[in-house]
Coordinates of C-alpha atoms and ligand atoms in Angstrom, one line a residue:
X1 CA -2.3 -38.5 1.0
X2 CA -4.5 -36.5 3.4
X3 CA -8.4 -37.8 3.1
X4 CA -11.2 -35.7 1.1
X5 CA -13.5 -34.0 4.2
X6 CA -16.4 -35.6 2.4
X7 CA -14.8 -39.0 3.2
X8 CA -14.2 -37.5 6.6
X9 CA -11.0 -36.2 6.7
X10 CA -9.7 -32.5 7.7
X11 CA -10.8 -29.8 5.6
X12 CA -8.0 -27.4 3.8
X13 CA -9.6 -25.0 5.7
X14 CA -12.2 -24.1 8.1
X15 CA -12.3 -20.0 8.7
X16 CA -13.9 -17.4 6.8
X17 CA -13.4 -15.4 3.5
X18 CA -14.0 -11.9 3.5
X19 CA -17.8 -10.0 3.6
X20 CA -19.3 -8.1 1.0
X21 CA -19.8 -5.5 0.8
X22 CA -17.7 -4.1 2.4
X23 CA -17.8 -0.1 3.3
X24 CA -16.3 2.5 6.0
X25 CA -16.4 6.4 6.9
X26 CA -16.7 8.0 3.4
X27 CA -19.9 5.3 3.2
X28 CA -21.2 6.8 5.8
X29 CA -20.2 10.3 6.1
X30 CA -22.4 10.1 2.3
X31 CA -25.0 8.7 3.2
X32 CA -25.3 11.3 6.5
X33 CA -25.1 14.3 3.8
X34 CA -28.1 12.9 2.2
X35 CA -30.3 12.4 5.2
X36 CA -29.5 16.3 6.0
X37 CA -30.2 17.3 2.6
X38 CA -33.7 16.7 2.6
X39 CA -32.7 16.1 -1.2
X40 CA -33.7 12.2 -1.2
X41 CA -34.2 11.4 -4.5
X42 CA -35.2 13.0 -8.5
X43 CA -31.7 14.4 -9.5
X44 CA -30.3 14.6 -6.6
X45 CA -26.4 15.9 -6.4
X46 CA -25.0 12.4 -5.6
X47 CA -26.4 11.1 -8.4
X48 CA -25.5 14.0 -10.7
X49 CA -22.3 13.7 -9.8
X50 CA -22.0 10.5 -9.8
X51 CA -23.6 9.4 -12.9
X52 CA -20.8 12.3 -14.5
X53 CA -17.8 10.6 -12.0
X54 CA -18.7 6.8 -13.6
X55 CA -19.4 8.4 -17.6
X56 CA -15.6 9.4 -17.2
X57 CA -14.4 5.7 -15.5
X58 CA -16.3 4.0 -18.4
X59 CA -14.7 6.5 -21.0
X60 CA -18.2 7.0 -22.4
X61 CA -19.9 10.5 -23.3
X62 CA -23.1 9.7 -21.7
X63 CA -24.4 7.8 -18.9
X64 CA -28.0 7.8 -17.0
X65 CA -28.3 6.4 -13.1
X66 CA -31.6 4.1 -13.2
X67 CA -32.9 1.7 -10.9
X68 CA -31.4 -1.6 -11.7
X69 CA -29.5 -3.6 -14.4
X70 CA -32.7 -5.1 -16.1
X71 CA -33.8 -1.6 -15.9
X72 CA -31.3 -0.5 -18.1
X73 CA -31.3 -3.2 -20.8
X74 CA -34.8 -2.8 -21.1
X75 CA -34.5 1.7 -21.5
X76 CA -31.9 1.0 -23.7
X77 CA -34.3 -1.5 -25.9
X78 CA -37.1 0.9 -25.6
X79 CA -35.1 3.7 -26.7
X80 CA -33.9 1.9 -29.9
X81 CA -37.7 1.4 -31.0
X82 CA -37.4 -2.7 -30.4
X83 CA -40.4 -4.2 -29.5
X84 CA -42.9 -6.3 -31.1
X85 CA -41.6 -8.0 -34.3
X86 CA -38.2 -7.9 -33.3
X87 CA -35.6 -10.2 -32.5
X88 CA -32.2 -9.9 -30.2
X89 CA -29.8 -12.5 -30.5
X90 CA -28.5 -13.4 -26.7
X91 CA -26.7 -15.5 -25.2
X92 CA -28.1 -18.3 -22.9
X93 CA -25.3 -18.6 -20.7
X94 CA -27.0 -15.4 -18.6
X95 CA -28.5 -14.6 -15.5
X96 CA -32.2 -14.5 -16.4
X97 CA -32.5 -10.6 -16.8
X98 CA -30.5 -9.8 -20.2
X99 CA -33.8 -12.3 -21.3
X100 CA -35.9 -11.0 -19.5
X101 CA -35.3 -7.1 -20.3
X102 CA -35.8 -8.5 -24.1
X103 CA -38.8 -10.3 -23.7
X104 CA -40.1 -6.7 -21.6
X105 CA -40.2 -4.9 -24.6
X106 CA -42.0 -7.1 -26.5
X107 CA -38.7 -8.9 -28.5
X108 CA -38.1 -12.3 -29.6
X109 CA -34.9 -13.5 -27.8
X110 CA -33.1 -15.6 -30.1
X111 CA -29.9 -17.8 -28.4
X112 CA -26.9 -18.1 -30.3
X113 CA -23.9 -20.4 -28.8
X114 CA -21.6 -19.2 -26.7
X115 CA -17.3 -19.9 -26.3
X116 CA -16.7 -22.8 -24.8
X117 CA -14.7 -22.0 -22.5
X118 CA -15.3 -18.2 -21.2
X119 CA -19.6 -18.6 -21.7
X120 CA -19.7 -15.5 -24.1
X121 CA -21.5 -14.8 -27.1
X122 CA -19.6 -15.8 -30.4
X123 CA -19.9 -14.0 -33.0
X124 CA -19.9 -16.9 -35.3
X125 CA -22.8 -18.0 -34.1
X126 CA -24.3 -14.7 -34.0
X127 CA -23.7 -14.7 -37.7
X128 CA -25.7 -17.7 -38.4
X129 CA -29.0 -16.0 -36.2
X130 CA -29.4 -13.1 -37.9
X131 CA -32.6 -12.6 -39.5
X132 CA -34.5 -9.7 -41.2
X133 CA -36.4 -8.9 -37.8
X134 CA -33.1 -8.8 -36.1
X135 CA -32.6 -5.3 -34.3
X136 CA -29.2 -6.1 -32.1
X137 CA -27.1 -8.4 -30.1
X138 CA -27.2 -8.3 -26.6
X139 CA -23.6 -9.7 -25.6
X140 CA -23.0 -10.3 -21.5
X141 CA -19.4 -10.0 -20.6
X142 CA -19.5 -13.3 -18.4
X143 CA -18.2 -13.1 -14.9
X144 CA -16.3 -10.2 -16.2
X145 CA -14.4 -11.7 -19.1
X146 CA -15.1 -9.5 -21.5
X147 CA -16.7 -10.8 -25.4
X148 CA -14.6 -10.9 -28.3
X149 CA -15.9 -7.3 -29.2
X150 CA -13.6 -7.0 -32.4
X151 CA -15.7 -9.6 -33.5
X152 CA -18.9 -8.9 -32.3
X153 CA -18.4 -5.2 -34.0
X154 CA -17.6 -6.7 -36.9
X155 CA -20.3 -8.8 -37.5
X156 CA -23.2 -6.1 -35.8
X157 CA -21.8 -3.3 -38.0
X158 CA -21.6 -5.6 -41.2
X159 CA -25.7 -6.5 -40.6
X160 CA -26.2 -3.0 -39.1
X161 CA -27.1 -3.8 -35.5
X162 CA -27.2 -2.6 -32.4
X163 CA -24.3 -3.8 -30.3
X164 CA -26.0 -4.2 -26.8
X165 CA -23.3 -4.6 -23.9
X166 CA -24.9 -6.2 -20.8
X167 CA -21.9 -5.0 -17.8
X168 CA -23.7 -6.4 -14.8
X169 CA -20.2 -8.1 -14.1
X170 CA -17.5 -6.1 -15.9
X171 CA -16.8 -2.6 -14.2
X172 CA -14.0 -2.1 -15.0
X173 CA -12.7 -4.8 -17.4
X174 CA -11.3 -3.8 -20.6
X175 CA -10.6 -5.2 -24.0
X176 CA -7.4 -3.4 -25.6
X177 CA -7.4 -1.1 -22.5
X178 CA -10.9 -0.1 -23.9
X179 CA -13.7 -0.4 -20.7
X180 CA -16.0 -2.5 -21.1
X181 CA -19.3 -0.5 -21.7
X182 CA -17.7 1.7 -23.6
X183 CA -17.3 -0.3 -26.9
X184 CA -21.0 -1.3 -28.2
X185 CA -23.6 1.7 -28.8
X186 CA -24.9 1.3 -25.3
X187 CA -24.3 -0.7 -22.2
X188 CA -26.2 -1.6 -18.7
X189 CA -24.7 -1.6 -15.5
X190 CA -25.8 -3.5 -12.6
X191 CA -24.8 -1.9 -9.2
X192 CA -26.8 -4.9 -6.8
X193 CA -25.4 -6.0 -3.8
X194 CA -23.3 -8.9 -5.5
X195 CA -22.0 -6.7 -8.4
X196 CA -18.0 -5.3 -7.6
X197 CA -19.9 -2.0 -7.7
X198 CA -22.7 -1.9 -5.2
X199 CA -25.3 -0.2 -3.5
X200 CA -27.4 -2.9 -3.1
X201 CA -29.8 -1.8 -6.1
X202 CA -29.6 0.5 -8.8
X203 CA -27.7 0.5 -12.3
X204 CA -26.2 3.0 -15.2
X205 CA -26.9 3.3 -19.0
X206 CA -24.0 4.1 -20.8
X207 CA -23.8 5.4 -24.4
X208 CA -22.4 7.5 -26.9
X209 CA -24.9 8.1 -29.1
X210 CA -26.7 11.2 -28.6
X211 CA -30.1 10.3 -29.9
X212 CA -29.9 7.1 -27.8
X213 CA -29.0 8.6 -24.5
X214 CA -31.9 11.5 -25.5
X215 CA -34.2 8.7 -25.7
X216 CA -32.7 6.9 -22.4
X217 CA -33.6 10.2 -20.6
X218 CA -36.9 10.6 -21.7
X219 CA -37.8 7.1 -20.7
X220 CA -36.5 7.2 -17.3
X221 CA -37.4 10.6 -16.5
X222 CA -41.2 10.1 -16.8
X223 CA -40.8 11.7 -20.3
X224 CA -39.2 14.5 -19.5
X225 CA -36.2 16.0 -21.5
X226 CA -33.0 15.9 -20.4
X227 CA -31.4 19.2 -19.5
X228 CA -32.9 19.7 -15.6
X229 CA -36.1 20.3 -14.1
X230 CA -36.2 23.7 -16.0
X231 CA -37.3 21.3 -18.6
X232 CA -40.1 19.7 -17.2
X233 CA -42.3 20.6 -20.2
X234 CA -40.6 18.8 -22.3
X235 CA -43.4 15.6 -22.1
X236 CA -42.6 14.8 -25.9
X237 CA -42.0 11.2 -24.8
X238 CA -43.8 8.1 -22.3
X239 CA -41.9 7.0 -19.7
X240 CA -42.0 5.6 -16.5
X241 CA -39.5 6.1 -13.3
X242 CA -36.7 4.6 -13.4
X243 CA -34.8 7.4 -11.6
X244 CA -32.1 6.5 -8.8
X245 CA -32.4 7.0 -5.5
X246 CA -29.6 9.3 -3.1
X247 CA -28.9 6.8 -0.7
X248 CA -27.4 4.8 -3.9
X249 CA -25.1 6.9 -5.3
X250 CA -24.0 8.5 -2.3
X251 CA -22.8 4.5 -1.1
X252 CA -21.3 4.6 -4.7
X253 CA -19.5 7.6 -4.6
X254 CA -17.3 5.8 -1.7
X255 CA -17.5 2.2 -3.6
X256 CA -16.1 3.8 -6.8
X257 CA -13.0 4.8 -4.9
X258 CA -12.5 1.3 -3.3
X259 CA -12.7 -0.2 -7.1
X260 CA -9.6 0.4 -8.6
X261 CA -7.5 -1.3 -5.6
X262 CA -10.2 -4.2 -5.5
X263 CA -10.0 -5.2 -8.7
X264 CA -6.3 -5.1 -8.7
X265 CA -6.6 -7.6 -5.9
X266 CA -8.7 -10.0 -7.7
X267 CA -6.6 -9.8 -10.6
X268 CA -3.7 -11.3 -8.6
X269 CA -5.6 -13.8 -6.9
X270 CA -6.5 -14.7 -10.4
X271 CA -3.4 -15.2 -11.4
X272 CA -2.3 -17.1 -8.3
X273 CA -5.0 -19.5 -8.9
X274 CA -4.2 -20.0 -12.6
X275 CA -0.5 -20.9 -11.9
X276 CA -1.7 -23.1 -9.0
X277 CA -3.8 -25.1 -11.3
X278 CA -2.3 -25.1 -14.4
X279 CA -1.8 -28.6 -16.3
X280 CA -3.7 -30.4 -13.6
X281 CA -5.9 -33.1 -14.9
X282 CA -9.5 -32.5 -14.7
X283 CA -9.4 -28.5 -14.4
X284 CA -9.6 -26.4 -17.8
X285 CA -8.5 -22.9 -17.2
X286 CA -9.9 -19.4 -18.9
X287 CA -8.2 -18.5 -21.8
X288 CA -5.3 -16.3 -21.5
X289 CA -5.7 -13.9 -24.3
X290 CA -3.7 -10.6 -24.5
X291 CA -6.6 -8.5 -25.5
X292 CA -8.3 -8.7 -22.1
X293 CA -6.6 -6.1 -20.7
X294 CA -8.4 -6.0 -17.0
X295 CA -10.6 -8.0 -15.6
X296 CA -13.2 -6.9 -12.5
X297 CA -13.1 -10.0 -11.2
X298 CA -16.6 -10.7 -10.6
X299 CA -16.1 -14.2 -10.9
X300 CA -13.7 -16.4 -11.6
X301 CA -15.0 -19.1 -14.2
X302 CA -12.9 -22.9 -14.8
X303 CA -14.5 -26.1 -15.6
X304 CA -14.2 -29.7 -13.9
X305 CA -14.4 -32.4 -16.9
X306 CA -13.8 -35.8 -15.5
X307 CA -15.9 -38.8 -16.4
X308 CA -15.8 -40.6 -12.8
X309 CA -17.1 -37.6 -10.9
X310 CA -19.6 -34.9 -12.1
X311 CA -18.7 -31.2 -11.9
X312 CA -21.6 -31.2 -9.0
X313 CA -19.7 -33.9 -6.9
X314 CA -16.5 -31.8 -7.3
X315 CA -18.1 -28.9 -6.4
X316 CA -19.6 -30.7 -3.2
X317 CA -16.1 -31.7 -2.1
X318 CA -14.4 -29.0 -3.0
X319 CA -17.5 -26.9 -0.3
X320 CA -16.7 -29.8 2.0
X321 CA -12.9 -28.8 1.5
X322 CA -14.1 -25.1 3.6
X323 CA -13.9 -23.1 -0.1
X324 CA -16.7 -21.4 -1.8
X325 CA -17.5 -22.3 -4.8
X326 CA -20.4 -22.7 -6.8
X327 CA -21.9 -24.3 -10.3
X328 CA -22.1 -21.9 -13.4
X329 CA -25.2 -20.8 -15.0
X330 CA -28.3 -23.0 -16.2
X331 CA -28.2 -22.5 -20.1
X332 CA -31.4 -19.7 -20.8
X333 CA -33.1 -21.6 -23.5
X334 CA -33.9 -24.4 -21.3
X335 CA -35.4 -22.7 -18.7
X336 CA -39.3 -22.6 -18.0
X337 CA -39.9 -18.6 -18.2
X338 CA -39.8 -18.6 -21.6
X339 CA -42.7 -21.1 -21.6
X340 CA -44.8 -19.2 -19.2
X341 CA -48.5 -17.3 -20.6
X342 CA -46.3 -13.8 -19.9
X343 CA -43.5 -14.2 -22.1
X344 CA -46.2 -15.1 -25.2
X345 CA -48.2 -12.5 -23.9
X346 CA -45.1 -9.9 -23.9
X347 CA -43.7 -11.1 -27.3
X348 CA -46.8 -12.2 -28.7
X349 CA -45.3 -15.2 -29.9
X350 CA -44.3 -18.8 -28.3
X351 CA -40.7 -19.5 -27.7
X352 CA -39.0 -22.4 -30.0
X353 CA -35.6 -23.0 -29.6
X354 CA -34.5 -24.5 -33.1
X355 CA -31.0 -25.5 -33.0
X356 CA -28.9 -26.9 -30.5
X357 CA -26.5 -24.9 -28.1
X358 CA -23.7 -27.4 -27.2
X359 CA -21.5 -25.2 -25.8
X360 CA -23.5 -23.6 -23.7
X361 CA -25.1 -27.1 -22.5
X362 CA -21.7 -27.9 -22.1
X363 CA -20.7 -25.3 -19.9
X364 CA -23.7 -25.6 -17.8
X365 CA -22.7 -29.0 -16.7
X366 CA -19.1 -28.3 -16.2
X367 CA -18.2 -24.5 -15.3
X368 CA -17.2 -23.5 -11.3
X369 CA -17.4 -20.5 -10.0
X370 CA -15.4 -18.6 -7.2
X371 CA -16.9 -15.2 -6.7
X372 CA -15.5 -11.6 -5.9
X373 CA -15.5 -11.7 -2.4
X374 CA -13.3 -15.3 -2.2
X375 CA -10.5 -13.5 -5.0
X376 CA -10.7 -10.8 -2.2
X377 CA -8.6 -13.0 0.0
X378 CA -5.4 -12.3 1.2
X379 CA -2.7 -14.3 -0.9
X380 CA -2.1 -16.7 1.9
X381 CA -5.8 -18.3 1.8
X382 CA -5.6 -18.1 -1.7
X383 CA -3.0 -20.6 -1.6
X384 CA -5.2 -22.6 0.4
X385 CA -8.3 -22.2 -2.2
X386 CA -5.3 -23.4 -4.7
X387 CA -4.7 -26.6 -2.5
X388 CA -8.3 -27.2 -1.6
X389 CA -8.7 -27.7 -5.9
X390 CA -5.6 -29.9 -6.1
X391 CA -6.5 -32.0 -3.1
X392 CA -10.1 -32.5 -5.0
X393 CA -8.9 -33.0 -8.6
X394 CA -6.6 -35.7 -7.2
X395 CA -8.1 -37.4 -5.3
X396 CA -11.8 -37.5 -6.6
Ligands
PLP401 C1 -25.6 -10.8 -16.4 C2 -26.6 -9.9 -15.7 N1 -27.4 -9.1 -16.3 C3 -28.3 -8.3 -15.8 C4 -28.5 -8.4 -14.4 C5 -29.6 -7.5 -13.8 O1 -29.1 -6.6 -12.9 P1 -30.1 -6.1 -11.7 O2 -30.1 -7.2 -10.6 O3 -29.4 -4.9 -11.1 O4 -31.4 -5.9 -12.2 C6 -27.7 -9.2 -13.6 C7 -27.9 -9.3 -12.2 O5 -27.6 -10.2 -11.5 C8 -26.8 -10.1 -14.3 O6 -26.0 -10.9 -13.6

């Protein structure tokens, strides 16, 4: 039996995995158009046409380019009226932003628990949270996996909420071939550098409620109407600018053709990797369940449970094996932001978290992470991230 490297024997492998982002011509020949526009920014053509190109990959009526993810889970917030007094029930298992973007506004986050094995909100839990200052749920699709949104509709719509998708990572997955971001009343996109979408910044509202997206426009567009700069009068509305900027949707003009074929890719690798592991003691797979039609593939999530080596010692080894991989998310609630003068300030009220979260503690302490550019690999280093896990779950 060949040695662990971190006991000093020969990794499983020792090259690279591919880059990302990764671009080519139609990048460039883009973002060349722009510089000779002198059209830089406010409106510009690339991001009209490409906030109307991503509307109609999202299957949603209405979608508004802004500046980042948080940026658009707090417009979306602010366009729904929550603020002070409020409360949005979140998951914890998040990257700090979806809290953030509440706290922004001047909400109460409230955690509910998550699934304990995919890190999404359930709806169970969501159930037991709601209050009579609750507005809306703000539910993450984690990694990519997308929420159990028959059952998050079910429960917002029975309490008459706002069902908040937060997309960061899920262009292009679906539940029941629906995309995610078009299912809840609005969703926020995230198009940073590490997102299957990027640009290195920027992000997209989508919605298709009119009176939403109205008030999305407004907000972002310094208060102006939506309609064009004809409009310009149309101050009825604050806002502040949270336009996007050329450069970024000419770069995802050309990214959004790459997707498809990308996520396709990572779909297999994901696959590959579940077969590879499957019944081997110590790893607990995603759940395979039919109504996840596509995933993006942002991540792919399992857990290490083993009581003679921690998750973090498996992750170590399985680094030392030459394979990326890193630990899941710190649970929200725990984290010192929310004790910090701004968040009391913002809310106007100190956090308490009442009730314990054991599935998302949980899952903090054993989820592993590959990310989209290691699914990216060809299938024959695949089979080596495959062997690199076995080697570590049997021998650890
Ligand atoms: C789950 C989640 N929500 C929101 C965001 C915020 O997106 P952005 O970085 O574009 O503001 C991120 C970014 O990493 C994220 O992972």
């Amino acid at each position: 039996m060949a040695t662990l490297a971190i006991n000093g024997g020969a990794p499983v492998y020792n090259g690279r995995f591919p880059a990302w982002p990764q671009w080519g011509a139609k990048e460039e020949a883009n973002l060349m158009k722009v510089v000779e526009s002198h059209s830089w920014g406010t409106l510009g053509p690339f991001v009209l046409s490409f906030t109307k190109r991503f509307a109609e990959f999202v299957g949603t009526p209405h979608a508004i380019a802004v500046n980042s993810g948080t940026q658009a889970l707090e417009l979306i917030l602010r366009a729904a009226s929550i603020g002070r007094g409020d409360e949005v029930i979140v998951s914890p298992y998040t990257f700090s932003a979806t809290v953030s973007a509440i706290a922004y506004v001047g909400a109460m986050p409230v955690f509910a628990d998550v699934d304990e094995r995919t890190g999404n909100i359930a709806a169970e839990s969501v159930a037991k949270h709601i209050t009579g200052k609750t507005k809306a749920v703000m539910a993450v699709h984690a990694g990519g996996y997308p929420c159990n949104m028959d059952a998050l509709k079910a429960v917002t719509s029975e309490h008459g909420l706002l069902l908040i998708e937060d997309c960061a990572h899920a262009h292009a997955s679906s539940w029941r071939n629906k995309m995610c971001g078009s299912i809840g009343d609005a969703a926020g996109f995230s198009f940073q550098n590490s997102k299957v979408l990027p640009a290195g910044e920027g992000g997209m509202i989508t919605t298709g409620n009119e009176d939403l997206f109205v008030r999305c426009w407004h907000f972002h567009q310094a208060g102006r109407a939506p309609g064009g700069r004809e409009e310009l009068t149309g101050k009825t509305l604050m806002g502040t600018n949270g336009r996007m900027a050329e450069w970024e949707a000419a770069v995802l003009d050309a990214q959004l053709d790459r997707l498809p074929e990308q996520c396709a890719h990572r779909q297999k690798s994901i696959e590959a990797i579940m077969q590879g592991l499957a019944g081997l003691p110590g790893i607990i797979l995603p759940p395979e369940d039919p109504r996840v039609t596509a995933l993006s593939g942002y991540l792919f999530q399992f857990q290490w449970q083993r009581n003679n080596a921690s998750r973090d010692d498996f992750v170590k080894a399985l680094r030392a094996e030459g394979i990326p991989c890193s630990p899941g998310y710190e649970p929200l609630h725990r984290m010192s932001m929310l004790q910090d003068t701004a968040f009391e300030k913002a809310t106007g009220r100190k956090f308490e978290q009442k009730d314990v979260l054991s599935a998302a503690d949980e899952l903090s302490q054993t989820a592993v992470w590959f990310t989209n550019n290691v699914l990216l690999a060809d299938a024959e280093l695949i089979d080596k991230v495959v062997q690199a896990v076995r080697k570590v779950a049997t021998q650890l």
